[in-house]
Amino acid sequence: MPSIDFLKEIQENDRKTFFRDFENSKKYAELGFEEASSKKSSNSRPLIADFTEYSPLHNGHFHCMKTAKEKIPNGLFVAVVPGLFERSGRGLPYILHRRTRAEIAIAVGADIVVEGPPMGIMGSGQYSLCLTKMFQALNTDFIPRGYRPFAGYEKILERISLGHGVAPKPYKIVDMDTKEVIYNGKLEEDNYVIVSFSKSLKKIGFDFKDKFIFVPRIEGVSGTLIRKACSENNLDSVKTMLPSETCRILEREINEDRAPLHDLRVEEHIINSANNLPYEDLIKLNFFNDKLANELIFKREEKPFESVSEIENSIFYGFSSHFKNRVLSILETRINAEMISEYIDNYPSTVRVLNYKNEAVLEEFKEKVFENGNKFVKNIVSD
């Protein structure tokens, strides 16, 4: 089992990286972006950018990757794996560190893995915007996305394939181009992500007509069972759900006490933040408002928090079912809303490569990104 010191080291290193990226992005914005020079080649391979959390990479992810590569056999497959603070869009810790998730992605067939945004400290609209800005910055040609088929959803996918933005409204889905209501009802999470991407892509002015590769989800994969098996170190019970490369690397990380991470938080940081941050600092944190800040202060004045569960029970439900976990992640990392907003405005001035197939592929990726100039990306780093 990973130690608390191991978790603290991840959080400390990621805070340093976040603030360094933040300062660099501000500097780049002040200086202005000069289009990077590169060979203007018409022979470069199409770039397939797949956003997936890979926590861990299972057969459903592998199926989506294989399908995209079969449809675009000469494509350069780039996996965008969310990064800093190791928290998902639901505010929950990942099973594996992103560098390990990147290692698995390369092992099963990805060409390049780049670091995505710090999803756990953002709202869903914020990280959707970041991810679509990454697609734009990478000069993406194709975007594979898994979905769960149901009656009426094909019409939504058809509109997105036409390059129409599709927006979720209360209990209905609206075509942003024609203003038509094309579906009545709510979407489950996997299908909602695609709609959210189309809305964000339309917002940033990225032409996504015919760029999506929609892949129906396969059966027989359970994230809940995989997480349970990792917690119990019983991978044999789910090995039919995972590629052999995932099993091998996951087993290694568990044996080396670097996994699983999904049941762990730096609780000391959360409790300290909830008990000691003054109102003026709480109100500045992402997701926080007057009501939430005052509720925590009221509860801690009655009795200081002694556990994360006490704090969680003091957080009222927001518009998202994941709101509580996102608030816990913010208390854990202490990143304020204004900083996140500015971070998003300049994202992704730096593209961080987490892993790659070989040096030739890395150079090809860099040339593709900077092909015909790129006003979004200032530099590409691999460390």
XYZ file of C-alpha atoms in Angstrom:
383
model
C 0.000 0.000 0.000
C 1.417 3.433 -0.914
C 2.500 5.556 2.032
C 1.151 8.981 2.936
C 4.652 10.358 2.325
C 4.452 9.020 -1.232
C 1.139 10.836 -1.747
C 2.504 14.031 -0.216
C 5.469 13.926 -2.577
C 3.144 13.637 -5.589
C 1.041 16.573 -4.373
C 4.089 18.725 -3.592
C 5.723 18.057 -6.974
C 2.464 18.699 -8.797
C 1.914 22.006 -6.996
C 5.374 23.113 -8.099
C 4.624 22.080 -11.668
C 1.235 23.803 -11.658
C 2.634 27.109 -10.396
C 5.588 26.921 -12.794
C 3.233 26.308 -15.726
C 0.997 29.113 -14.495
C 3.857 31.617 -14.336
C 5.233 30.529 -17.703
C 1.819 30.794 -19.360
C 1.419 34.336 -18.001
C 4.849 35.237 -19.341
C 4.031 33.796 -22.757
C 0.706 35.667 -22.820
C 2.423 38.958 -21.980
C 5.076 38.444 -24.653
C 2.561 37.268 -27.222
C 2.711 34.083 -29.227
C 4.947 33.966 -32.244
C 4.055 31.283 -34.705
C 6.619 28.529 -34.490
C 8.521 27.816 -37.659
C 8.523 24.279 -38.988
C 8.541 22.335 -42.213
C 5.216 22.885 -43.879
C 4.714 19.309 -44.955
C 1.588 17.988 -46.636
C 2.804 14.422 -46.070
C 2.456 14.330 -42.286
C 0.310 11.592 -40.819
C -3.142 12.510 -39.498
C -3.123 12.976 -35.735
C -5.637 11.025 -33.657
C -6.099 12.607 -30.219
C -7.911 10.451 -27.679
C -8.749 11.809 -24.249
C -9.050 8.970 -21.737
C -8.237 8.757 -18.050
C -6.889 5.173 -18.280
C -7.480 4.434 -14.591
C -6.466 1.805 -15.476
C -6.470 1.165 -19.220
C -9.010 -1.644 -19.689
C -10.408 -3.558 -22.667
C -12.960 -0.828 -23.392
C -10.178 1.760 -23.782
C -8.137 -0.729 -25.809
C -11.110 -1.415 -28.101
C -11.570 2.317 -28.750
C -7.865 2.709 -29.541
C -7.821 -0.300 -31.889
C -10.974 0.851 -33.693
C -9.536 4.331 -34.288
C -6.240 2.912 -35.539
C -8.072 0.539 -37.876
C -10.135 3.390 -39.329
C -7.061 5.641 -39.687
C -4.292 3.062 -40.255
C -1.615 5.667 -40.970
C -2.597 7.850 -37.999
C -0.344 9.127 -35.220
C -2.190 8.074 -32.062
C -1.861 10.590 -29.220
C -3.396 9.815 -25.834
C -4.285 12.832 -23.688
C -4.034 11.573 -20.100
C -5.171 14.004 -17.364
C -2.391 15.047 -15.111
C -1.604 17.267 -12.181
C -2.833 16.350 -8.687
C -3.966 12.890 -9.872
C -7.667 13.577 -9.430
C -10.357 12.668 -11.946
C -13.144 14.875 -13.256
C -15.251 13.357 -10.501
C -12.744 14.668 -7.956
C -11.580 11.146 -7.074
C -7.978 9.875 -6.952
C -6.714 7.745 -9.833
C -5.548 4.162 -9.334
C -2.161 4.878 -10.918
C 0.093 7.889 -11.347
C -0.199 9.449 -14.805
C 3.314 8.407 -15.835
C 2.395 4.792 -15.189
C -0.883 5.227 -17.054
C 1.160 6.676 -19.912
C 3.533 3.703 -19.816
C 0.602 1.312 -20.205
C -0.849 3.349 -23.097
C 2.429 3.116 -25.025
C 2.695 -0.605 -24.215
C -0.694 -1.339 -25.832
C -0.183 0.772 -28.962
C -0.292 4.557 -28.437
C 2.449 6.551 -30.177
C 2.575 9.550 -27.840
C 1.047 10.334 -24.441
C 0.658 13.980 -23.403
C -0.434 15.367 -20.062
C -3.979 16.678 -19.919
C -5.395 19.298 -17.527
C -5.723 18.945 -13.724
C -9.311 17.777 -13.945
C -9.983 17.142 -10.268
C -9.674 20.822 -9.334
C -11.944 22.003 -12.164
C -15.630 21.982 -12.925
C -16.796 19.818 -15.845
C -17.190 22.823 -18.150
C -13.699 24.034 -17.257
C -11.909 20.781 -17.980
C -13.993 20.182 -21.120
C -12.787 23.564 -22.388
C -9.172 22.679 -21.552
C -9.383 19.337 -23.320
C -10.868 20.830 -26.463
C -8.198 23.543 -26.431
C -5.658 20.718 -26.318
C -7.275 19.107 -29.376
C -7.004 22.450 -31.161
C -3.400 23.020 -30.070
C -2.311 19.580 -31.300
C -3.710 20.177 -34.799
C -5.973 17.185 -34.235
C -7.452 15.446 -37.272
C -9.551 12.782 -35.532
C -11.065 12.356 -32.043
C -12.192 8.834 -31.038
C -14.882 8.662 -28.347
C -16.646 5.707 -26.810
C -20.393 5.992 -26.191
C -23.299 3.960 -24.899
C -25.942 3.479 -27.626
C -29.592 4.153 -26.889
C -32.635 5.220 -28.881
C -32.294 8.842 -29.948
C -28.562 9.224 -29.388
C -27.626 8.497 -33.010
C -29.331 11.749 -34.019
C -27.122 13.653 -31.601
C -24.006 11.971 -33.038
C -25.127 12.795 -36.573
C -25.355 16.509 -35.725
C -21.898 16.451 -34.128
C -20.478 14.693 -37.201
C -21.833 17.594 -39.260
C -19.785 19.962 -37.095
C -22.769 21.262 -35.132
C -22.328 22.189 -31.499
C -24.775 20.347 -29.279
C -25.645 21.862 -25.903
C -27.205 20.226 -22.862
C -30.086 22.227 -21.428
C -32.371 21.294 -18.513
C -33.865 17.939 -19.570
C -33.172 18.457 -23.278
C -30.354 18.568 -25.852
C -30.270 21.452 -28.332
C -28.477 21.823 -31.678
C -26.521 25.085 -31.247
C -26.514 25.741 -35.002
C -30.194 25.189 -35.803
C -31.609 25.808 -32.276
C -33.652 22.604 -32.588
C -34.374 20.370 -29.631
C -32.964 17.059 -30.829
C -33.469 15.026 -27.655
C -35.670 15.299 -24.584
C -34.155 13.946 -21.386
C -30.831 13.724 -19.600
C -27.668 11.936 -20.710
C -25.548 9.608 -18.646
C -21.940 10.586 -18.046
C -20.130 8.895 -20.969
C -22.585 10.276 -23.514
C -22.690 13.671 -21.841
C -18.912 14.067 -22.326
C -19.272 13.934 -26.118
C -21.995 16.586 -26.077
C -19.891 18.743 -23.756
C -16.892 18.413 -26.095
C -18.936 19.546 -29.092
C -20.165 22.583 -27.175
C -16.631 23.539 -26.093
C -15.170 22.929 -29.560
C -17.820 25.220 -31.036
C -17.022 27.817 -28.362
C -13.312 27.952 -29.286
C -14.031 28.000 -33.028
C -12.495 24.619 -33.870
C -13.945 22.936 -36.980
C -14.739 19.379 -35.887
C -16.826 18.327 -38.901
C -16.174 14.615 -39.583
C -13.393 14.545 -36.984
C -15.111 12.363 -34.374
C -14.786 8.587 -34.534
C -17.693 7.269 -32.459
C -17.106 3.818 -30.984
C -19.922 1.889 -29.238
C -18.874 0.706 -25.785
C -18.173 -2.999 -25.375
C -19.784 -5.120 -22.688
C -18.071 -7.071 -19.939
C -15.947 -4.314 -18.385
C -16.729 -2.997 -14.900
C -14.757 -0.111 -13.454
C -16.234 -0.873 -10.030
C -14.969 -4.463 -10.090
C -11.547 -3.362 -11.357
C -11.180 -0.827 -8.532
C -12.268 -3.450 -6.000
C -9.769 -5.953 -7.368
C -6.975 -3.390 -7.157
C -7.867 -2.531 -3.555
C -7.830 -6.220 -2.637
C -4.761 -7.033 -4.790
C -6.803 -9.664 -6.611
C -6.166 -8.858 -10.274
C -6.895 -12.443 -11.326
C -10.597 -11.741 -10.718
C -10.642 -9.053 -13.466
C -7.848 -10.137 -15.804
C -10.366 -10.816 -18.598
C -11.273 -7.099 -18.472
C -7.702 -5.849 -18.850
C -4.999 -6.095 -21.532
C -2.062 -8.238 -20.385
C 0.188 -5.138 -20.405
C -2.116 -3.398 -17.912
C -2.106 -6.429 -15.617
C 1.686 -6.725 -15.737
C 2.392 -3.060 -14.979
C -0.415 -2.736 -12.441
C 0.870 -5.786 -10.574
C 4.371 -4.314 -10.571
C 3.147 -0.984 -9.161
C 1.160 -2.716 -6.407
C 4.164 -4.832 -5.441
C 6.362 -1.700 -5.355
C 3.813 0.130 -3.118
C 3.081 2.776 -5.761
C -0.520 1.612 -6.253
C -3.422 1.542 -5.812
C -3.949 5.244 -5.116
C -7.712 5.534 -5.622
C -8.657 4.965 -1.971
C -6.136 7.479 -0.642
C -5.989 11.224 -0.034
C -3.660 13.468 1.932
C -6.267 13.792 4.662
C -4.005 15.971 6.790
C -4.113 18.696 4.124
C -7.903 18.526 3.784
C -8.543 18.690 7.531
C -6.004 21.488 7.984
C -7.599 23.548 5.199
C -11.124 23.037 6.506
C -10.150 23.912 10.079
C -7.714 26.769 9.553
C -8.269 28.660 6.305
C -9.926 32.014 7.060
C -13.079 33.048 5.235
C -11.059 35.359 2.938
C -9.008 32.374 1.689
C -11.855 29.854 1.551
C -14.022 32.101 -0.605
C -11.226 32.349 -3.184
C -10.991 28.591 -3.715
C -12.527 27.024 -6.827
C -16.129 25.792 -6.248
C -16.423 27.868 -3.078
C -19.053 30.531 -2.481
C -20.287 32.414 0.550
C -22.680 29.657 1.597
C -20.084 26.863 1.468
C -17.345 28.893 3.190
C -19.678 29.957 6.009
C -21.025 26.420 6.447
C -17.527 25.026 7.029
C -16.664 27.869 9.411
C -19.933 27.377 11.339
C -19.317 23.624 11.716
C -15.670 23.973 12.743
C -16.525 26.599 15.363
C -18.934 24.138 16.931
C -16.247 21.465 16.889
C -13.022 21.288 14.828
C -13.090 18.675 12.083
C -11.279 15.473 12.980
C -11.902 13.446 9.825
C -12.496 13.863 6.115
C -15.883 12.174 6.435
C -16.997 14.924 8.847
C -15.976 17.546 6.286
C -17.696 15.677 3.479
C -20.923 15.530 5.475
C -20.740 19.311 5.950
C -20.606 20.006 2.207
C -24.030 20.529 0.681
C -24.797 18.867 -2.630
C -24.048 21.034 -5.662
C -25.438 20.800 -9.168
C -23.183 17.780 -9.784
C -23.218 14.466 -7.939
C -19.418 14.754 -7.825
C -19.414 18.168 -6.160
C -18.370 16.902 -2.720
C -15.335 15.031 -4.017
C -14.269 18.023 -6.097
C -14.465 20.256 -3.010
C -12.329 17.760 -1.077
C -9.744 17.875 -3.866
C -9.703 21.666 -3.736
C -9.212 21.626 0.038
C -6.409 19.129 -0.534
C -4.603 21.260 -3.153
C -5.666 24.834 -2.183
C -5.868 26.223 -5.728
C -8.002 29.347 -6.038
C -10.632 30.056 -8.654
C -9.007 33.137 -10.162
C -5.774 31.256 -10.786
C -7.602 28.349 -12.417
C -9.494 30.750 -14.667
C -6.267 32.396 -15.838
C -4.635 28.972 -16.228
C -7.483 27.916 -18.554
C -7.243 31.140 -20.582
C -3.614 30.373 -21.494
C -3.930 26.580 -21.743
C -1.976 24.719 -23.129
C 1.001 27.022 -23.735
C 3.220 24.103 -22.710
C 2.519 20.558 -23.900
C 4.154 17.995 -21.618
C 4.956 14.615 -23.184
C 4.681 11.826 -20.615
C 5.856 8.954 -22.816
C 6.416 8.087 -26.457
C 7.069 5.103 -28.701
C 10.509 6.190 -29.903
C 12.547 9.286 -30.761
C 11.460 9.293 -34.407
C 7.795 9.361 -33.387
C 8.466 12.168 -30.894
C 10.061 14.315 -33.608
C 7.201 13.531 -35.986
C 4.732 14.604 -33.295
C 6.543 17.906 -32.751
C 6.590 18.637 -36.473
C 2.892 17.833 -36.747
C 1.968 20.122 -33.846
C 4.007 23.020 -35.208
C 3.083 22.371 -38.843
C 2.105 25.642 -40.554
C 2.779 27.509 -37.314
C 0.961 27.189 -34.001
C -0.278 30.200 -32.057
C -1.454 28.108 -29.097
C 1.588 26.055 -28.057
C 4.776 27.813 -27.007
C 6.843 24.725 -26.345
C 6.736 20.943 -26.047
C 8.624 19.351 -23.167
C 9.380 15.743 -22.299
C 10.952 14.972 -18.953
